[in-house]
mmCIF file of C-alpha atoms in Angstrom:
data_model
loop_
_atom_site.group_PDB
_atom_site.id
_atom_site.type_symbol
_atom_site.label_atom_id
_atom_site.label_comp_id
_atom_site.label_asym_id
_atom_site.label_seq_id
_atom_site.Cartn_x
_atom_site.Cartn_y
_atom_site.Cartn_z
ATOM 1 C CA MET A 1 49.816 -202.725 76.148
ATOM 2 C CA ASP A 2 46.706 -202.783 78.297
ATOM 3 C CA SER A 3 43.275 -201.434 77.363
ATOM 4 C CA LEU A 4 41.875 -198.898 79.790
ATOM 5 C CA ILE A 5 39.005 -197.038 78.146
ATOM 6 C CA ASN A 6 36.532 -197.312 75.287
ATOM 7 C CA PRO A 7 38.107 -200.422 73.697
ATOM 8 C CA GLU A 8 35.761 -200.373 70.687
ATOM 9 C CA ARG A 9 36.842 -196.884 69.592
ATOM 10 C CA LEU A 10 40.063 -195.874 71.282
ATOM 11 C CA VAL A 11 42.536 -197.607 73.582
ATOM 12 C CA SER A 12 44.507 -195.587 76.125
ATOM 13 C CA VAL A 13 48.000 -196.944 76.710
ATOM 14 C CA PRO A 14 49.809 -195.741 79.852
ATOM 15 C CA PHE A 15 53.555 -195.915 80.348
ATOM 16 C CA SER A 16 54.353 -199.230 82.024
ATOM 17 C CA LYS A 17 57.599 -199.354 83.970
ATOM 18 C CA THR A 18 57.069 -203.076 84.533
ATOM 19 C CA ARG A 19 56.641 -203.726 80.813
ATOM 20 C CA CYS A 20 59.733 -201.627 80.003
ATOM 21 C CA GLY A 21 61.821 -203.323 82.680
ATOM 22 C CA VAL A 22 63.180 -200.076 84.125
ATOM 23 C CA ASP A 23 62.448 -198.005 87.230
ATOM 24 C CA PHE A 24 62.162 -194.682 85.416
ATOM 25 C CA TYR A 25 59.481 -193.248 83.128
ATOM 26 C CA ILE A 26 61.803 -193.528 80.137
ATOM 27 C CA ASN A 27 62.974 -196.275 77.824
ATOM 28 C CA THR A 28 64.776 -196.701 74.527
ATOM 29 C CA GLY A 29 65.394 -199.680 72.308
ATOM 30 C CA GLU A 30 65.076 -201.138 68.829
ATOM 31 C CA SER A 31 62.079 -201.990 66.696
ATOM 32 C CA SER A 32 62.915 -205.678 67.109
ATOM 33 C CA ASP A 33 62.358 -205.304 70.864
ATOM 34 C CA ILE A 34 58.716 -204.264 70.472
ATOM 35 C CA CYS A 35 57.665 -205.700 67.116
ATOM 36 C CA GLY A 36 53.862 -205.937 67.044
ATOM 37 C CA VAL A 37 53.177 -203.157 69.561
ATOM 38 C CA LEU A 38 52.310 -200.455 67.014
ATOM 39 C CA THR A 39 49.555 -202.526 65.403
ATOM 40 C CA GLU A 40 48.376 -204.328 68.540
ATOM 41 C CA HIS A 41 45.403 -201.959 68.723
ATOM 42 C CA GLN A 42 43.727 -200.376 65.718
ATOM 43 C CA THR A 43 43.546 -196.949 67.380
ATOM 44 C CA PHE A 44 45.246 -195.898 70.597
ATOM 45 C CA LYS A 45 46.797 -193.009 72.474
ATOM 46 C CA THR A 46 49.541 -192.833 75.091
ATOM 47 C CA ASP A 47 50.382 -190.694 78.108
ATOM 48 C CA PHE A 48 54.020 -190.318 77.051
ATOM 49 C CA PHE A 49 56.210 -188.886 74.307
ATOM 50 C CA SER A 50 57.073 -191.390 71.565
ATOM 51 C CA PHE A 51 60.006 -190.652 69.279
ATOM 52 C CA TYR A 52 60.838 -192.951 66.382
ATOM 53 C CA PHE A 53 64.199 -192.654 64.611
ATOM 54 C CA LEU A 54 63.319 -194.462 61.390
ATOM 55 C CA ARG A 55 66.120 -196.019 59.365
ATOM 56 C CA HIS A 56 63.864 -198.068 57.069
ATOM 57 C CA ALA A 57 60.152 -197.296 56.922
ATOM 58 C CA ASN A 58 56.968 -198.267 55.121
ATOM 59 C CA GLY A 59 53.301 -197.326 55.228
ATOM 60 C CA TYR A 60 51.786 -194.440 57.123
ATOM 61 C CA VAL A 61 50.372 -193.407 60.487
ATOM 62 C CA LEU A 62 47.156 -191.515 61.159
ATOM 63 C CA LEU A 63 47.929 -189.023 63.917
ATOM 64 C CA ASN A 64 44.670 -187.573 65.190
ATOM 65 C CA PHE A 65 43.166 -186.578 61.811
ATOM 66 C CA ARG A 66 46.406 -186.255 59.790
ATOM 67 C CA LYS A 67 48.008 -188.857 57.524
ATOM 68 C CA ILE A 68 51.798 -189.033 57.821
ATOM 69 C CA GLU A 69 53.653 -191.033 55.182
ATOM 70 C CA LEU A 70 56.675 -192.743 56.717
ATOM 71 C CA HIS A 71 60.093 -192.536 55.041
ATOM 72 C CA ASP A 72 63.654 -193.653 55.667
ATOM 73 C CA ASN A 73 65.776 -191.329 57.835
ATOM 74 C CA MET A 74 62.693 -189.695 59.358
ATOM 75 C CA LEU A 75 62.350 -188.630 63.003
ATOM 76 C CA LEU A 76 58.721 -189.011 64.077
ATOM 77 C CA LEU A 77 58.054 -186.903 67.194
ATOM 78 C CA LEU A 78 54.739 -187.788 68.842
ATOM 79 C CA SER A 79 53.347 -185.923 71.835
ATOM 80 C CA PRO A 80 51.197 -187.529 74.548
ATOM 81 C CA HIS A 81 47.438 -188.014 74.184
ATOM 82 C CA GLN A 82 47.362 -188.042 70.373
ATOM 83 C CA GLN A 83 45.287 -190.687 68.603
ATOM 84 C CA GLN A 84 47.511 -193.054 66.615
ATOM 85 C CA GLU A 85 46.565 -195.568 63.937
ATOM 86 C CA TRP A 86 49.502 -197.348 62.305
ATOM 87 C CA HIS A 87 49.236 -198.803 58.803
ATOM 88 C CA VAL A 88 52.631 -200.500 58.464
ATOM 89 C CA ASP A 89 54.359 -203.829 58.072
ATOM 90 C CA GLU A 90 56.097 -203.871 61.457
ATOM 91 C CA ALA A 91 58.394 -206.741 60.516
ATOM 92 C CA LYS A 92 59.961 -204.536 57.831
ATOM 93 C CA LEU A 93 60.339 -201.416 59.988
ATOM 94 C CA ASP A 94 63.805 -200.639 61.318
ATOM 95 C CA TYR A 95 64.003 -197.911 63.955
ATOM 96 C CA THR A 96 65.189 -196.895 67.392
ATOM 97 C CA PHE A 97 62.496 -195.657 69.764
ATOM 98 C CA LEU A 98 62.562 -193.297 72.724
ATOM 99 C CA ILE A 99 59.579 -193.042 75.058
ATOM 100 C CA PHE A 100 59.345 -190.941 78.197
ATOM 101 C CA ARG A 101 56.800 -189.186 80.339
ATOM 102 C CA GLU A 102 57.033 -185.454 80.873
ATOM 103 C CA ASP A 103 57.165 -185.844 84.647
ATOM 104 C CA PHE A 104 60.354 -187.923 84.327
ATOM 105 C CA MET A 105 62.324 -184.671 84.124
ATOM 106 C CA ARG A 106 60.443 -182.561 86.662
ATOM 107 C CA THR A 107 62.548 -183.482 89.688
ATOM 108 C CA PHE A 108 65.698 -182.410 87.871
ATOM 109 C CA LEU A 109 64.542 -179.377 85.867
ATOM 110 C CA ALA A 110 63.451 -176.174 87.558
ATOM 111 C CA ASP A 111 61.913 -174.945 84.266
ATOM 112 C CA LYS A 112 58.373 -176.324 84.379
ATOM 113 C CA PHE A 113 57.647 -174.882 80.921
ATOM 114 C CA PHE A 114 60.527 -176.710 79.247
ATOM 115 C CA VAL A 115 58.359 -178.961 77.067
ATOM 116 C CA TYR A 116 56.508 -175.916 75.729
ATOM 117 C CA ARG A 117 59.834 -174.575 74.465
ATOM 118 C CA LEU A 118 60.031 -177.596 72.172
ATOM 119 C CA LEU A 119 58.627 -176.414 68.860
ATOM 120 C CA TYR A 120 57.419 -179.899 67.933
ATOM 121 C CA TYR A 121 55.364 -180.277 71.118
ATOM 122 C CA TYR A 122 51.675 -180.288 70.072
ATOM 123 C CA GLN A 123 52.580 -178.361 66.925
ATOM 124 C CA THR A 124 49.622 -177.618 64.655
ATOM 125 C CA ASP A 125 51.142 -175.592 61.792
ATOM 126 C CA THR A 126 54.173 -177.777 61.050
ATOM 127 C CA PRO A 127 54.301 -181.592 60.925
ATOM 128 C CA PRO A 128 55.589 -183.709 63.846
ATOM 129 C CA TYR A 129 58.607 -185.022 61.976
ATOM 130 C CA LEU A 130 61.849 -184.033 60.290
ATOM 131 C CA PHE A 131 64.542 -185.756 58.290
ATOM 132 C CA ALA A 132 68.047 -186.361 59.620
ATOM 133 C CA ALA A 133 71.351 -186.325 57.779
ATOM 134 C CA PRO A 134 73.614 -189.345 58.486
ATOM 135 C CA GLU A 135 75.822 -187.390 60.903
ATOM 136 C CA GLU A 136 72.781 -186.077 62.786
ATOM 137 C CA LEU A 137 71.275 -189.539 63.067
ATOM 138 C CA ALA A 138 74.626 -190.889 64.299
ATOM 139 C CA GLU A 139 74.690 -188.264 67.073
ATOM 140 C CA TYR A 140 71.119 -189.100 68.112
ATOM 141 C CA MET A 141 72.021 -192.795 68.242
ATOM 142 C CA ARG A 142 75.116 -192.032 70.334
ATOM 143 C CA LEU A 143 73.002 -190.208 72.918
ATOM 144 C CA LEU A 144 70.298 -192.880 72.939
ATOM 145 C CA ASN A 145 72.953 -195.531 73.505
ATOM 146 C CA LYS A 146 74.174 -193.578 76.539
ATOM 147 C CA ILE A 147 70.644 -193.555 77.935
ATOM 148 C CA LYS A 148 70.224 -197.263 77.192
ATOM 149 C CA HIS A 149 73.512 -198.124 78.919
ATOM 150 C CA GLU A 150 72.493 -196.241 82.065
ATOM 151 C CA LEU A 151 69.090 -197.926 82.103
ATOM 152 C CA ARG A 152 70.673 -201.351 81.778
ATOM 153 C CA HIS A 153 73.458 -200.658 84.305
ATOM 154 C CA PRO A 154 72.078 -198.145 86.838
ATOM 155 C CA VAL A 155 74.242 -196.632 89.580
ATOM 156 C CA ALA A 156 73.666 -193.917 92.171
ATOM 157 C CA ASP A 157 73.702 -190.949 89.765
ATOM 158 C CA THR A 158 72.009 -192.682 86.810
ATOM 159 C CA TYR A 159 68.883 -190.539 87.007
ATOM 160 C CA ASN A 160 70.820 -187.270 86.825
ATOM 161 C CA LEU A 161 72.897 -188.465 83.908
ATOM 162 C CA ILE A 162 69.910 -189.750 81.926
ATOM 163 C CA VAL A 163 67.990 -186.493 82.372
ATOM 164 C CA SER A 164 71.043 -184.480 81.339
ATOM 165 C CA VAL A 165 71.480 -186.522 78.153
ATOM 166 C CA LEU A 166 67.731 -186.425 77.414
ATOM 167 C CA TYR A 167 67.655 -182.647 77.889
ATOM 168 C CA TYR A 168 70.541 -182.223 75.466
ATOM 169 C CA LEU A 169 68.959 -184.575 72.934
ATOM 170 C CA LEU A 170 65.617 -182.753 73.025
ATOM 171 C CA VAL A 171 67.304 -179.369 72.588
ATOM 172 C CA ILE A 172 69.403 -180.365 69.563
ATOM 173 C CA ILE A 173 66.353 -181.981 67.941
ATOM 174 C CA ASN A 174 64.497 -178.725 68.623
ATOM 175 C CA ARG A 175 67.234 -176.761 66.852
ATOM 176 C CA ALA A 176 67.093 -179.117 63.872
ATOM 177 C CA TYR A 177 63.292 -178.845 63.795
ATOM 178 C CA ALA A 178 63.425 -175.040 63.903
ATOM 179 C CA LYS A 179 65.960 -174.985 61.078
ATOM 180 C CA SER A 180 63.957 -177.443 58.989
ATOM 181 C CA TYR A 181 60.742 -175.384 59.210
ATOM 182 C CA GLN A 182 62.340 -171.935 59.553
ATOM 183 C CA LEU A 183 60.885 -171.324 62.997
ATOM 184 C CA PRO A 184 62.231 -168.753 65.462
ATOM 185 C CA VAL A 185 64.494 -169.909 68.273
ATOM 186 C CA GLU A 186 64.763 -166.614 70.107
ATOM 187 C CA VAL A 187 66.132 -166.526 73.628
ATOM 188 C CA PRO A 188 62.960 -165.927 75.676
ATOM 189 C CA LYS A 189 62.656 -162.533 77.388
ATOM 190 C CA ASN A 190 59.836 -163.886 79.538
ATOM 191 C CA ASN A 191 57.677 -167.006 79.953
ATOM 192 C CA TYR A 192 54.395 -165.520 78.701
ATOM 193 C CA ALA A 193 54.373 -167.467 75.409
ATOM 194 C CA PHE A 194 55.065 -170.772 77.170
ATOM 195 C CA GLN A 195 52.571 -170.044 79.937
ATOM 196 C CA PHE A 196 50.038 -169.276 77.211
ATOM 197 C CA LYS A 197 50.571 -172.724 75.641
ATOM 198 C CA ASP A 198 50.276 -174.303 79.074
ATOM 199 C CA LEU A 199 46.988 -172.495 79.703
ATOM 200 C CA LEU A 200 45.692 -173.492 76.263
ATOM 201 C CA GLU A 201 46.175 -177.161 77.127
ATOM 202 C CA LYS A 202 44.222 -176.662 80.358
ATOM 203 C CA HIS A 203 41.410 -174.366 79.204
ATOM 204 C CA ILE A 204 40.929 -174.687 75.431
ATOM 205 C CA HIS A 205 37.524 -176.326 75.919
ATOM 206 C CA THR A 206 36.175 -173.377 77.892
ATOM 207 C CA VAL A 207 38.237 -170.266 77.081
ATOM 208 C CA GLN A 208 38.588 -169.085 73.476
ATOM 209 C CA ARG A 209 39.539 -165.408 73.710
ATOM 210 C CA VAL A 210 43.138 -164.189 73.790
ATOM 211 C CA GLN A 211 42.172 -161.376 76.136
ATOM 212 C CA GLU A 212 40.999 -163.863 78.759
ATOM 213 C CA TYR A 213 44.370 -165.629 78.649
ATOM 214 C CA ALA A 214 46.137 -162.278 78.899
ATOM 215 C CA ASP A 215 44.019 -161.532 81.969
ATOM 216 C CA MET A 216 45.030 -164.873 83.512
ATOM 217 C CA LEU A 217 48.683 -163.931 82.962
ATOM 218 C CA ARG A 218 48.087 -160.342 84.154
ATOM 219 C CA VAL A 219 49.608 -158.824 81.040
ATOM 220 C CA SER A 220 48.158 -156.835 78.157
ATOM 221 C CA ARG A 221 46.988 -158.581 75.009
ATOM 222 C CA ILE A 222 49.702 -156.724 73.082
ATOM 223 C CA THR A 223 52.434 -158.001 75.427
ATOM 224 C CA LEU A 224 51.146 -161.564 75.152
ATOM 225 C CA ASN A 225 50.881 -161.393 71.378
ATOM 226 C CA ASN A 226 54.396 -159.973 71.009
ATOM 227 C CA SER A 227 55.780 -162.754 73.194
ATOM 228 C CA VAL A 228 53.982 -165.498 71.239
ATOM 229 C CA MET A 229 55.057 -164.003 67.921
ATOM 230 C CA SER A 230 58.682 -163.831 69.084
ATOM 231 C CA GLN A 231 58.744 -167.452 70.286
ATOM 232 C CA PHE A 232 56.515 -169.262 67.779
ATOM 233 C CA GLY A 233 56.362 -166.993 64.736
ATOM 234 C CA VAL A 234 52.549 -166.724 64.784
ATOM 235 C CA SER A 235 50.045 -164.524 66.602
ATOM 236 C CA ALA A 236 48.412 -165.536 69.869
ATOM 237 C CA SER A 237 45.043 -165.554 68.094
ATOM 238 C CA HIS A 238 46.337 -167.922 65.406
ATOM 239 C CA LEU A 239 47.835 -170.278 67.988
ATOM 240 C CA LEU A 240 44.564 -170.317 69.945
ATOM 241 C CA LYS A 241 42.372 -170.912 66.874
ATOM 242 C CA GLN A 242 44.581 -173.748 65.611
ATOM 243 C CA ARG A 243 44.610 -175.449 69.015
ATOM 244 C CA LEU A 244 40.832 -175.055 69.311
ATOM 245 C CA LEU A 245 40.338 -176.434 65.798
ATOM 246 C CA GLU A 246 42.555 -179.410 66.650
ATOM 247 C CA GLU A 247 40.396 -180.266 69.667
ATOM 248 C CA ILE A 248 37.135 -179.821 67.784
ATOM 249 C CA LYS A 249 38.335 -182.122 64.985
ATOM 250 C CA ASN A 250 39.374 -184.755 67.506
ATOM 251 C CA GLU A 251 36.026 -184.669 69.291
ATOM 252 C CA LEU A 252 34.155 -184.659 65.984
ATOM 253 C CA LEU A 253 35.989 -187.719 64.671
ATOM 254 C CA PHE A 254 36.644 -189.731 67.819
ATOM 255 C CA SER A 255 33.656 -189.133 70.088
ATOM 256 C CA ASP A 256 29.901 -189.632 69.809
ATOM 257 C CA LEU A 257 29.022 -185.964 70.419
ATOM 258 C CA ASN A 258 26.602 -184.295 68.002
ATOM 259 C CA VAL A 259 26.929 -180.662 66.874
ATOM 260 C CA SER A 260 24.821 -179.286 69.717
ATOM 261 C CA GLN A 261 26.828 -181.250 72.271
ATOM 262 C CA LEU A 262 30.103 -180.110 70.692
ATOM 263 C CA ALA A 263 28.958 -176.495 70.887
ATOM 264 C CA TYR A 264 28.139 -176.966 74.569
ATOM 265 C CA GLU A 265 31.428 -178.783 75.210
ATOM 266 C CA PHE A 266 33.442 -175.904 73.735
ATOM 267 C CA HIS A 267 31.276 -173.130 75.209
ATOM 268 C CA PHE A 268 29.954 -171.780 71.907
ATOM 269 C CA SER A 269 26.761 -169.829 72.597
ATOM 270 C CA ASP A 270 25.009 -171.498 69.675
ATOM 271 C CA PRO A 271 25.749 -174.497 67.402
ATOM 272 C CA SER A 272 25.675 -172.154 64.397
ATOM 273 C CA HIS A 273 28.661 -170.255 65.851
ATOM 274 C CA LEU A 274 30.638 -173.507 66.060
ATOM 275 C CA MET A 275 29.699 -174.423 62.486
ATOM 276 C CA ARG A 276 30.696 -170.960 61.227
ATOM 277 C CA PHE A 277 34.069 -171.116 63.026
ATOM 278 C CA PHE A 278 34.775 -174.574 61.590
ATOM 279 C CA LYS A 279 33.857 -173.506 58.030
ATOM 280 C CA GLN A 280 36.044 -170.389 58.309
ATOM 281 C CA GLN A 281 39.051 -172.418 59.453
ATOM 282 C CA THR A 282 38.723 -175.439 57.146
ATOM 283 C CA GLY A 283 36.568 -174.363 54.222
ATOM 284 C CA LYS A 284 34.319 -177.346 54.971
ATOM 285 C CA THR A 285 31.198 -178.009 56.975
ATOM 286 C CA LEU A 286 31.395 -180.460 59.864
ATOM 287 C CA THR A 287 29.523 -183.056 57.798
ATOM 288 C CA GLN A 288 31.790 -182.596 54.768
ATOM 289 C CA TYR A 289 34.869 -182.979 56.944
ATOM 290 C CA MET A 290 33.584 -186.209 58.523
ATOM 291 C CA MET A 291 32.608 -187.674 55.143
ATOM 292 C CA ASP A 292 36.017 -186.813 53.663
ATOM 293 C CA TYR A 293 37.758 -188.484 56.601
ATOM 294 C CA LYS A 294 35.697 -191.650 56.122
ATOM 295 C CA ARG A 295 36.670 -191.639 52.423
ATOM 296 C CA GLY A 296 40.358 -191.480 53.340
ATOM 297 C CA ILE A 297 40.890 -187.744 52.798
ATOM 298 C CA TYR A 298 43.008 -186.697 55.775
ATOM 299 C CA GLU A 299 43.898 -183.077 56.593
#
C-alpha cells in the first residue's frame, strides 16, 4: 500500500491493479495472501469496498469513530473512504477478502444507483457486519471462488461473468443483512430514496435541509420522505441528520479544524448552532466527545 496524503494522521490507499495482479478493479483471495496489509499503516482509508469473510478472528477494528469487535463467522462490509484502524494479530486471522471499486460495475449495470440499494452501504443506524450460518458462508465462498477462477484464467467474456456473479453476491448479502436487522427490502416504486442518498454524499457539507434535497429532485418533501421511509425504514430527516453527524464526527476526530472552522465547513450560521446540533444528537459536547474518544470510549 502506498501513502498518498497526510502520512502522520491518515493514509489514503487507492486500489492498485498492479499490486493485485489483475486488470480489473476487483480482487479476492485469502488472508495468507495479504498478511500484514491491515496493520501496515496505523490509520488508513481506501477508495474501494472491502469485504472480509472471517472464519477465525481476533481483536477489533476502529471504523471512523466506532469500535467493532471481530468474531468468527462474521462478514465485515466496509464502504470506501472510511477511516480504518486495525487492532489484530494478523497471523492468527483466517478470512477470505473481496475488494472492488464501485466503477468496476458501471459499464455493465445501467442502474447507477445500485450501490445505494445496498442497505450496508454507508449505513449509520445499523453496524457494517452480519453473521453467516455455515451454509450461507459456503455459498459466499462458492461465488468468490468463481470470481477468483475468472481472474486467474481470463477469457473474452470474463468481465461480464465476474460482474454477474458479483451482482448476485451483493444482492444475497443485502437480503441477509436486511433480515438480520429487520430492514425493509421493498421493490422500489421510484429512485427518489436512492437519489437522495446520492445527493447526501455529494452535498452533506453544504446542504442540511430535506426541503432543499426535495427541490433538487423536483418532488415534494412528503413524496421524498415516503420514498425514504419505504426503502430504508427511517425518515428523510433522520437519514440526513445521521449522515451529517457522521461527517462532523469524522472531521472533529481526524482533522485539525476547530469549532469555528467546522461550523464554516458545514455551513452552520454560527458555531453555537453546530454545538447545539451535536449535543442534541449525541448527548455530549464536542469536547466531551473528543475526550471520550481519546480515553477509548468509541460510539
